[in-house]
Amino acid sequence: MSSSGQTTYSAANLHDYRYHAVCPIECNVTLMRLTNAKSVKQGIRAVAARAGVSTASVSRALNNPDAVSPSLRARIEQAIDALGYIPHAPARILSSRRSRTLGAIVPTIDNTMFARGIASLQQYLSSVGYMLFLTTSGYDLDVELQQARNLISRGVDGLVLRGDCHHEGLRKLLADNAVPFINVGIYQPDRPHPCVGTNNEAAAHRAAAHVIELGHRRIGIVSALQRNNDRASARVAGFRRALTENGLELPPQWHVEVPYTLDDAREAARYLLNLKDRPTAVVCGNDVIAYGVLLEAERDGFSVPRDLSVVGFDDLDWSRHLRPSLTTIHVPTGETWQRAGEYLVRSLAGEQTIMHREIDFSLVVRESTAPPLKS
């Protein structure tokens, strides 16, 4: 038990659950032939002649795609493809003082939500002529700081970061190098840093309120590990607020923290279900944790939702296909990460943009929740 009185749980000797999600960033090694200024100019002239436009238009399309119309850009891209012309990246960086690359640092790519978000970010950036460098931190703030140094040394124009729990050295690094950034997955309008995401506290409050409205009074929570994870902490805070507002208590043994894995979630569920005074409803830190609770409840002979109501968070694809299907909080992950990319691209272009953008969540009620059995 931790000093705060809550039970912290970690299953030992269990392998990490893998999502089999393929990292959407293709790791290509491009063999580049350095060309001199004369050959670059000749290439641009050939593209201009093929597309029937001026060399200035080709230069604008290469260095600032947003400055030309979509139809003109399409003509120039067709000419580039037909000629097999490869724009000279170092020359473009020197002329525009921009690399047209962004970096993203996520805790892990084993998490389906991160993979989905990165895919949406990559798709958007590709559409506006940007590339994406991706690294992971493993929820380690020192590693995140080092990865940021690596990305900045490689010339990224901006960074997408997960949450607002960062090493103080990272904030100084970004300020000293004038690198714009945005925190994704959170909404904190009272903070000075740009962010885009769902209000995690309010979303978890809604999840807890749902089972309270159904009549549950003994409600537990299986949360993610809160260390270096402000999203998990906000969800726990929202859950606790809902209970307090309704005069309910959370016994320390009804709060279990686990990593985002099926094995650990199942161990946590086994612990809760074997308590003499067990909860009749469990709110989970994300859908994967909820899957583990559902699996363990079934293995132990508990019927969901007759004996136990379960609520998830994220609304992964599997959640609507399970039996029982999972009641959960829907979070528009793709939109969230695309908005993060839009913020950085527009900021780099000198445009005014919203610093704090809230992405709406919604409660999706399915088969895993119901009123408790009458005693």
Short mmCIF file of C-alpha atoms in Angstrom, two decimals:
data_model
loop_
_atom_site.label_atom_id
_atom_site.label_comp_id
_atom_site.label_asym_id
_atom_site.label_seq_id
_atom_site.Cartn_x
_atom_site.Cartn_y
_atom_site.Cartn_z
CA MET A 1 0.00 0.00 0.00
CA SER A 2 1.39 3.45 -0.89
CA SER A 3 1.81 6.35 1.51
CA SER A 4 -1.39 7.89 0.12
CA GLY A 5 -3.35 4.89 1.35
CA GLN A 6 -4.13 3.53 -2.08
CA THR A 7 -3.25 0.04 -3.20
CA THR A 8 -0.61 0.00 -5.95
CA TYR A 9 -0.58 -3.23 -7.93
CA SER A 10 1.92 -4.66 -10.38
CA ALA A 11 1.81 -8.29 -11.47
CA ALA A 12 5.22 -9.95 -11.35
CA ASN A 13 6.80 -12.16 -13.97
CA LEU A 14 4.18 -11.45 -16.60
CA HIS A 15 5.02 -10.57 -20.17
CA ASP A 16 3.83 -7.28 -21.62
CA TYR A 17 0.68 -7.49 -23.65
CA ARG A 18 1.26 -6.48 -27.24
CA TYR A 19 -1.31 -4.84 -29.44
CA HIS A 20 0.26 -5.96 -32.69
CA ALA A 21 -0.12 -2.37 -33.88
CA VAL A 22 2.24 -1.54 -36.71
CA CYS A 23 4.05 1.74 -36.24
CA PRO A 24 2.59 3.98 -38.94
CA ILE A 25 5.86 5.79 -39.52
CA GLU A 26 7.74 4.02 -42.27
CA CYS A 27 11.42 3.82 -41.42
CA ASN A 28 12.88 4.43 -44.85
CA VAL A 29 16.54 4.98 -45.53
CA THR A 30 16.88 7.24 -48.56
CA LEU A 31 20.16 7.25 -50.42
CA MET A 32 20.65 10.90 -51.31
CA ARG A 33 23.03 12.11 -53.99
CA LEU A 34 24.32 15.54 -53.15
CA THR A 35 23.81 17.89 -56.05
CA ASN A 36 25.34 21.28 -56.67
CA ALA A 37 23.34 24.48 -57.02
CA LYS A 38 23.47 24.34 -60.82
CA SER A 39 21.89 20.88 -61.03
CA VAL A 40 19.19 21.91 -58.55
CA LYS A 41 18.29 24.91 -60.72
CA GLN A 42 18.26 22.73 -63.83
CA GLY A 43 15.89 20.32 -62.10
CA ILE A 44 13.52 23.12 -61.15
CA ARG A 45 13.59 24.47 -64.71
CA ALA A 46 12.71 21.02 -66.08
CA VAL A 47 9.80 20.68 -63.64
CA ALA A 48 8.58 24.18 -64.51
CA ALA A 49 8.71 23.44 -68.23
CA ARG A 50 6.90 20.13 -67.80
CA ALA A 51 4.16 21.70 -65.64
CA GLY A 52 3.89 24.82 -67.79
CA VAL A 53 4.57 27.17 -64.88
CA SER A 54 7.33 29.53 -63.78
CA THR A 55 10.36 28.41 -61.81
CA ALA A 56 9.19 30.74 -59.03
CA SER A 57 5.94 28.76 -58.78
CA VAL A 58 7.88 25.50 -58.51
CA SER A 59 10.10 26.99 -55.81
CA ARG A 60 7.07 28.19 -53.83
CA ALA A 61 5.38 24.79 -54.15
CA LEU A 62 8.49 23.04 -52.83
CA ASN A 63 9.34 25.42 -50.00
CA ASN A 64 5.87 26.59 -48.98
CA PRO A 65 3.10 24.34 -50.38
CA ASP A 66 0.37 26.33 -48.64
CA ALA A 67 1.33 29.39 -50.73
CA VAL A 68 0.09 27.84 -53.98
CA SER A 69 -3.34 26.60 -54.99
CA PRO A 70 -4.14 22.87 -54.72
CA SER A 71 -4.59 22.60 -58.49
CA LEU A 72 -1.23 24.22 -59.20
CA ARG A 73 0.46 22.09 -56.58
CA ALA A 74 -1.03 18.97 -58.17
CA ARG A 75 0.34 19.94 -61.62
CA ILE A 76 3.80 20.50 -60.19
CA GLU A 77 3.71 17.22 -58.26
CA GLN A 78 2.72 15.36 -61.44
CA ALA A 79 5.68 16.91 -63.25
CA ILE A 80 8.02 15.97 -60.41
CA ASP A 81 6.77 12.37 -60.49
CA ALA A 82 7.09 12.16 -64.27
CA LEU A 83 10.66 13.45 -64.23
CA GLY A 84 11.72 11.51 -61.13
CA TYR A 85 13.03 14.75 -59.66
CA ILE A 86 14.07 14.67 -55.98
CA PRO A 87 14.15 18.15 -54.41
CA HIS A 88 17.43 18.90 -52.68
CA ALA A 89 16.53 18.90 -48.98
CA PRO A 90 19.58 20.81 -47.65
CA ALA A 91 19.03 23.55 -50.22
CA ARG A 92 15.36 23.83 -49.25
CA ILE A 93 16.26 24.09 -45.57
CA LEU A 94 18.79 26.85 -46.28
CA SER A 95 16.33 28.83 -48.41
CA SER A 96 13.36 28.55 -46.05
CA ARG A 97 15.19 28.08 -42.72
CA ARG A 98 12.74 25.27 -42.09
CA SER A 99 13.19 21.51 -42.35
CA ARG A 100 9.43 20.90 -42.72
CA THR A 101 9.73 18.10 -40.18
CA LEU A 102 8.06 17.71 -36.81
CA GLY A 103 8.99 15.39 -33.97
CA ALA A 104 6.65 13.42 -31.71
CA ILE A 105 7.60 11.79 -28.42
CA VAL A 106 5.13 9.25 -27.05
CA PRO A 107 5.48 6.94 -24.04
CA THR A 108 5.11 3.78 -26.16
CA ILE A 109 3.82 2.56 -29.51
CA ASP A 110 2.44 -0.61 -27.92
CA ASN A 111 -0.64 1.42 -26.97
CA THR A 112 -3.32 1.34 -29.67
CA MET A 113 -4.40 4.91 -28.90
CA PHE A 114 -0.88 6.25 -29.49
CA ALA A 115 -0.55 4.29 -32.74
CA ARG A 116 -3.92 5.59 -33.93
CA GLY A 117 -3.02 9.16 -33.02
CA ILE A 118 0.38 9.03 -34.70
CA ALA A 119 -1.24 7.65 -37.86
CA SER A 120 -3.64 10.62 -37.99
CA LEU A 121 -0.84 13.09 -37.33
CA GLN A 122 1.31 11.54 -40.06
CA GLN A 123 -1.55 11.62 -42.55
CA TYR A 124 -2.21 15.30 -41.92
CA LEU A 125 1.46 16.30 -42.06
CA SER A 126 1.94 14.44 -45.34
CA SER A 127 -0.95 16.39 -46.84
CA VAL A 128 0.80 19.70 -46.11
CA GLY A 129 4.31 18.64 -47.10
CA TYR A 130 5.73 17.83 -43.67
CA MET A 131 7.52 14.73 -42.39
CA LEU A 132 7.34 13.21 -38.92
CA PHE A 133 10.09 11.80 -36.71
CA LEU A 134 8.80 9.51 -33.95
CA THR A 135 10.51 8.49 -30.71
CA THR A 136 9.36 6.88 -27.44
CA SER A 137 10.14 7.67 -23.81
CA GLY A 138 8.80 4.69 -21.86
CA TYR A 139 7.14 7.12 -19.41
CA ASP A 140 10.64 8.21 -18.33
CA LEU A 141 11.07 12.01 -18.16
CA ASP A 142 14.87 11.80 -18.48
CA VAL A 143 14.53 9.70 -21.63
CA GLU A 144 11.96 12.14 -23.01
CA LEU A 145 14.41 15.00 -22.46
CA GLN A 146 17.19 13.14 -24.27
CA GLN A 147 14.89 12.26 -27.16
CA ALA A 148 13.92 15.91 -27.48
CA ARG A 149 17.61 16.86 -27.68
CA ASN A 150 18.11 14.27 -30.42
CA LEU A 151 15.16 15.54 -32.44
CA ILE A 152 16.15 19.19 -32.11
CA SER A 153 19.73 18.36 -33.15
CA ARG A 154 18.25 16.82 -36.31
CA GLY A 155 16.49 20.05 -37.15
CA VAL A 156 12.82 19.44 -36.37
CA ASP A 157 10.71 22.59 -36.56
CA GLY A 158 8.43 21.67 -33.64
CA LEU A 159 7.48 18.93 -31.19
CA VAL A 160 4.31 17.08 -30.25
CA LEU A 161 4.47 15.90 -26.63
CA ARG A 162 2.14 13.66 -24.65
CA GLY A 163 0.55 15.35 -21.65
CA ASP A 164 2.09 18.15 -19.59
CA CYS A 165 4.23 16.11 -17.20
CA HIS A 166 7.76 16.89 -18.41
CA HIS A 167 11.30 17.34 -17.10
CA GLU A 168 12.00 21.00 -16.26
CA GLY A 169 15.07 20.68 -18.42
CA LEU A 170 12.82 19.97 -21.39
CA ARG A 171 10.91 23.23 -20.98
CA LYS A 172 14.21 25.14 -20.81
CA LEU A 173 15.55 23.29 -23.85
CA LEU A 174 12.51 24.21 -25.92
CA ALA A 175 12.58 27.84 -24.79
CA ASP A 176 16.33 28.26 -25.37
CA ASN A 177 16.05 26.86 -28.89
CA ALA A 178 12.76 28.61 -29.72
CA VAL A 179 11.15 25.30 -30.65
CA PRO A 180 7.33 25.45 -30.64
CA PHE A 181 5.52 22.51 -29.06
CA ILE A 182 2.07 21.33 -28.09
CA ASN A 183 0.89 18.96 -25.37
CA VAL A 184 -1.55 16.42 -26.77
CA GLY A 185 -4.17 14.36 -24.93
CA ILE A 186 -5.01 16.91 -22.25
CA TYR A 187 -7.07 20.08 -21.89
CA GLN A 188 -5.67 22.54 -19.34
CA PRO A 189 -6.79 26.07 -20.24
CA ASP A 190 -5.34 27.45 -17.00
CA ARG A 191 -1.81 26.39 -17.97
CA PRO A 192 0.53 28.57 -20.08
CA HIS A 193 1.42 25.82 -22.54
CA PRO A 194 -0.51 25.00 -25.73
CA CYS A 195 -2.58 21.84 -25.53
CA VAL A 196 -5.24 19.89 -27.38
CA GLY A 197 -7.26 17.05 -25.95
CA THR A 198 -10.10 15.83 -23.81
CA ASN A 199 -10.78 17.03 -20.28
CA ASN A 200 -9.75 13.76 -18.62
CA GLU A 201 -11.06 14.76 -15.20
CA ALA A 202 -14.52 15.58 -16.55
CA ALA A 203 -14.62 12.43 -18.69
CA ALA A 204 -13.80 10.13 -15.76
CA HIS A 205 -16.35 12.00 -13.64
CA ARG A 206 -18.97 11.18 -16.28
CA ALA A 207 -17.97 7.50 -16.30
CA ALA A 208 -18.35 7.26 -12.52
CA ALA A 209 -21.59 9.26 -12.55
CA HIS A 210 -23.06 6.75 -15.01
CA VAL A 211 -22.77 3.79 -12.64
CA ILE A 212 -23.91 5.95 -9.73
CA GLU A 213 -27.02 6.87 -11.71
CA LEU A 214 -27.65 3.15 -12.23
CA GLY A 215 -27.78 2.73 -8.46
CA HIS A 216 -24.29 1.45 -7.63
CA ARG A 217 -22.83 2.50 -4.28
CA ARG A 218 -19.82 0.18 -4.04
CA ILE A 219 -17.63 1.37 -6.90
CA GLY A 220 -13.96 0.55 -7.45
CA ILE A 221 -11.38 1.82 -9.91
CA VAL A 222 -8.54 0.13 -11.76
CA SER A 223 -6.46 3.06 -12.95
CA ALA A 224 -3.24 3.34 -14.90
CA LEU A 225 -0.03 4.09 -13.02
CA GLN A 226 -0.17 7.79 -12.12
CA ARG A 227 3.58 8.43 -11.89
CA ASN A 228 4.64 10.71 -14.78
CA ASN A 229 1.13 10.36 -16.24
CA ASP A 230 -1.05 13.42 -15.69
CA ARG A 231 -3.85 11.94 -17.82
CA ALA A 232 -4.17 8.98 -15.44
CA SER A 233 -4.06 11.27 -12.41
CA ALA A 234 -6.78 13.50 -13.84
CA ARG A 235 -9.02 10.49 -14.45
CA VAL A 236 -8.59 9.31 -10.88
CA ALA A 237 -9.41 12.83 -9.65
CA GLY A 238 -12.60 12.96 -11.73
CA PHE A 239 -13.66 9.55 -10.46
CA ARG A 240 -13.11 10.59 -6.85
CA ARG A 241 -15.02 13.84 -7.36
CA ALA A 242 -18.09 11.97 -8.61
CA LEU A 243 -18.05 9.74 -5.53
CA THR A 244 -17.59 12.66 -3.14
CA GLU A 245 -20.45 14.62 -4.72
CA ASN A 246 -22.74 11.65 -4.09
CA GLY A 247 -21.62 10.98 -0.53
CA LEU A 248 -19.74 7.80 -1.45
CA GLU A 249 -16.39 6.64 -0.15
CA LEU A 250 -13.54 4.85 -1.90
CA PRO A 251 -11.92 2.31 0.43
CA PRO A 252 -8.16 2.10 -0.27
CA GLN A 253 -8.47 -1.56 -1.29
CA TRP A 254 -10.91 -0.63 -4.07
CA HIS A 255 -8.33 1.49 -5.92
CA VAL A 256 -5.74 -0.52 -7.82
CA GLU A 257 -3.06 0.93 -10.13
CA VAL A 258 -1.68 -1.16 -13.00
CA PRO A 259 0.34 -0.77 -16.19
CA TYR A 260 -1.63 -0.74 -19.45
CA THR A 261 -1.50 -4.52 -19.99
CA LEU A 262 -4.08 -7.29 -20.04
CA ASP A 263 -2.11 -9.47 -17.66
CA ASP A 264 -1.81 -6.79 -14.99
CA ALA A 265 -5.46 -5.81 -15.42
CA ARG A 266 -6.53 -9.42 -14.92
CA GLU A 267 -4.44 -9.66 -11.76
CA ALA A 268 -6.06 -6.48 -10.45
CA ALA A 269 -9.54 -7.80 -11.24
CA ARG A 270 -8.76 -11.09 -9.50
CA TYR A 271 -7.73 -9.16 -6.41
CA LEU A 272 -10.92 -7.03 -6.38
CA LEU A 273 -13.28 -9.92 -7.10
CA ASN A 274 -11.83 -11.98 -4.26
CA LEU A 275 -12.37 -9.27 -1.66
CA LYS A 276 -14.94 -10.19 0.99
CA ASP A 277 -16.64 -6.83 0.44
CA ARG A 278 -16.10 -6.39 -3.27
CA PRO A 279 -17.33 -3.51 -5.47
CA THR A 280 -20.39 -4.02 -7.70
CA ALA A 281 -19.00 -1.69 -10.39
CA VAL A 282 -15.49 -0.95 -11.63
CA VAL A 283 -14.38 2.08 -13.64
CA CYS A 284 -11.18 1.44 -15.61
CA GLY A 285 -8.37 3.76 -16.70
CA ASN A 286 -8.66 2.65 -20.31
CA ASP A 287 -10.33 0.01 -22.47
CA VAL A 288 -7.44 -2.47 -22.32
CA ILE A 289 -7.64 -2.50 -18.53
CA ALA A 290 -11.41 -3.00 -18.86
CA TYR A 291 -10.83 -5.97 -21.19
CA GLY A 292 -8.69 -7.57 -18.51
CA VAL A 293 -11.43 -7.05 -15.92
CA LEU A 294 -14.04 -8.57 -18.25
CA LEU A 295 -11.86 -11.61 -18.97
CA GLU A 296 -11.09 -12.25 -15.33
CA ALA A 297 -14.71 -11.81 -14.27
CA GLU A 298 -15.75 -14.41 -16.83
CA ARG A 299 -13.01 -16.81 -15.71
CA ASP A 300 -14.09 -16.48 -12.07
CA GLY A 301 -17.75 -17.12 -12.88
CA PHE A 302 -19.04 -13.57 -12.51
CA SER A 303 -21.70 -12.38 -14.95
CA VAL A 304 -21.23 -8.91 -16.45
CA PRO A 305 -23.27 -6.80 -15.91
CA ARG A 306 -25.48 -8.82 -13.54
CA ASP A 307 -22.76 -9.33 -10.90
CA LEU A 308 -20.36 -6.58 -11.94
CA SER A 309 -20.65 -3.46 -14.10
CA VAL A 310 -17.52 -2.39 -16.00
CA VAL A 311 -16.72 0.95 -17.68
CA GLY A 312 -13.72 1.63 -19.93
CA PHE A 313 -12.09 4.73 -21.40
CA ASP A 314 -11.05 5.41 -25.04
CA ASP A 315 -13.60 3.38 -27.07
CA LEU A 316 -11.19 1.14 -28.97
CA ASP A 317 -12.57 -0.82 -31.93
CA TRP A 318 -12.84 -4.07 -29.96
CA SER A 319 -15.07 -2.47 -27.34
CA ARG A 320 -18.21 -2.62 -29.46
CA HIS A 321 -17.53 -6.20 -30.65
CA LEU A 322 -17.03 -7.87 -27.26
CA ARG A 323 -19.77 -9.82 -25.54
CA PRO A 324 -20.82 -8.08 -23.44
CA SER A 325 -19.92 -4.97 -25.41
CA LEU A 326 -18.10 -2.39 -23.32
CA THR A 327 -19.60 0.81 -21.94
CA THR A 328 -16.83 3.37 -22.31
CA ILE A 329 -15.82 6.98 -22.83
CA HIS A 330 -15.34 7.79 -26.51
CA VAL A 331 -12.32 9.99 -27.22
CA PRO A 332 -11.75 11.28 -30.81
CA THR A 333 -8.06 10.37 -30.91
CA GLY A 334 -7.57 11.00 -34.62
CA GLU A 335 -9.01 14.50 -34.42
CA THR A 336 -6.93 15.28 -31.35
CA TRP A 337 -3.61 14.46 -33.00
CA GLN A 338 -4.54 16.13 -36.29
CA ARG A 339 -5.37 19.33 -34.40
CA ALA A 340 -1.97 19.14 -32.73
CA GLY A 341 -0.30 19.02 -36.14
CA GLU A 342 -2.45 21.89 -37.41
CA TYR A 343 -1.46 24.04 -34.45
CA LEU A 344 2.26 23.59 -35.07
CA VAL A 345 2.07 24.02 -38.84
CA ARG A 346 0.01 27.20 -38.53
CA SER A 347 2.21 28.56 -35.75
CA LEU A 348 5.31 27.97 -37.87
CA ALA A 349 3.60 29.85 -40.70
CA GLY A 350 3.05 32.81 -38.39
CA GLU A 351 -0.72 32.37 -38.24
CA GLN A 352 -2.90 33.05 -35.21
CA THR A 353 -4.25 29.82 -33.76
CA ILE A 354 -6.01 28.54 -30.65
CA MET A 355 -3.56 27.70 -27.85
CA HIS A 356 -5.91 25.57 -25.76
CA ARG A 357 -8.33 23.40 -27.73
CA GLU A 358 -10.80 21.08 -26.03
CA ILE A 359 -11.89 17.91 -27.82
CA ASP A 360 -15.32 16.69 -26.75
CA PHE A 361 -15.78 13.24 -25.24
CA SER A 362 -18.97 11.19 -25.00
CA LEU A 363 -20.25 8.33 -22.88
CA VAL A 364 -21.10 5.27 -24.98
CA VAL A 365 -23.49 3.03 -23.04
CA ARG A 366 -23.34 -0.62 -24.08
CA GLU A 367 -23.94 -4.00 -22.44
CA SER A 368 -21.34 -4.03 -19.65
CA THR A 369 -23.26 -1.77 -17.24
CA ALA A 370 -26.62 -2.26 -15.52
CA PRO A 371 -28.25 -1.57 -12.13
CA PRO A 372 -26.84 -3.65 -9.27
CA LEU A 373 -28.67 -6.73 -8.04
CA LYS A 374 -31.03 -5.99 -5.19
CA SER A 375 -29.80 -7.53 -1.96
#
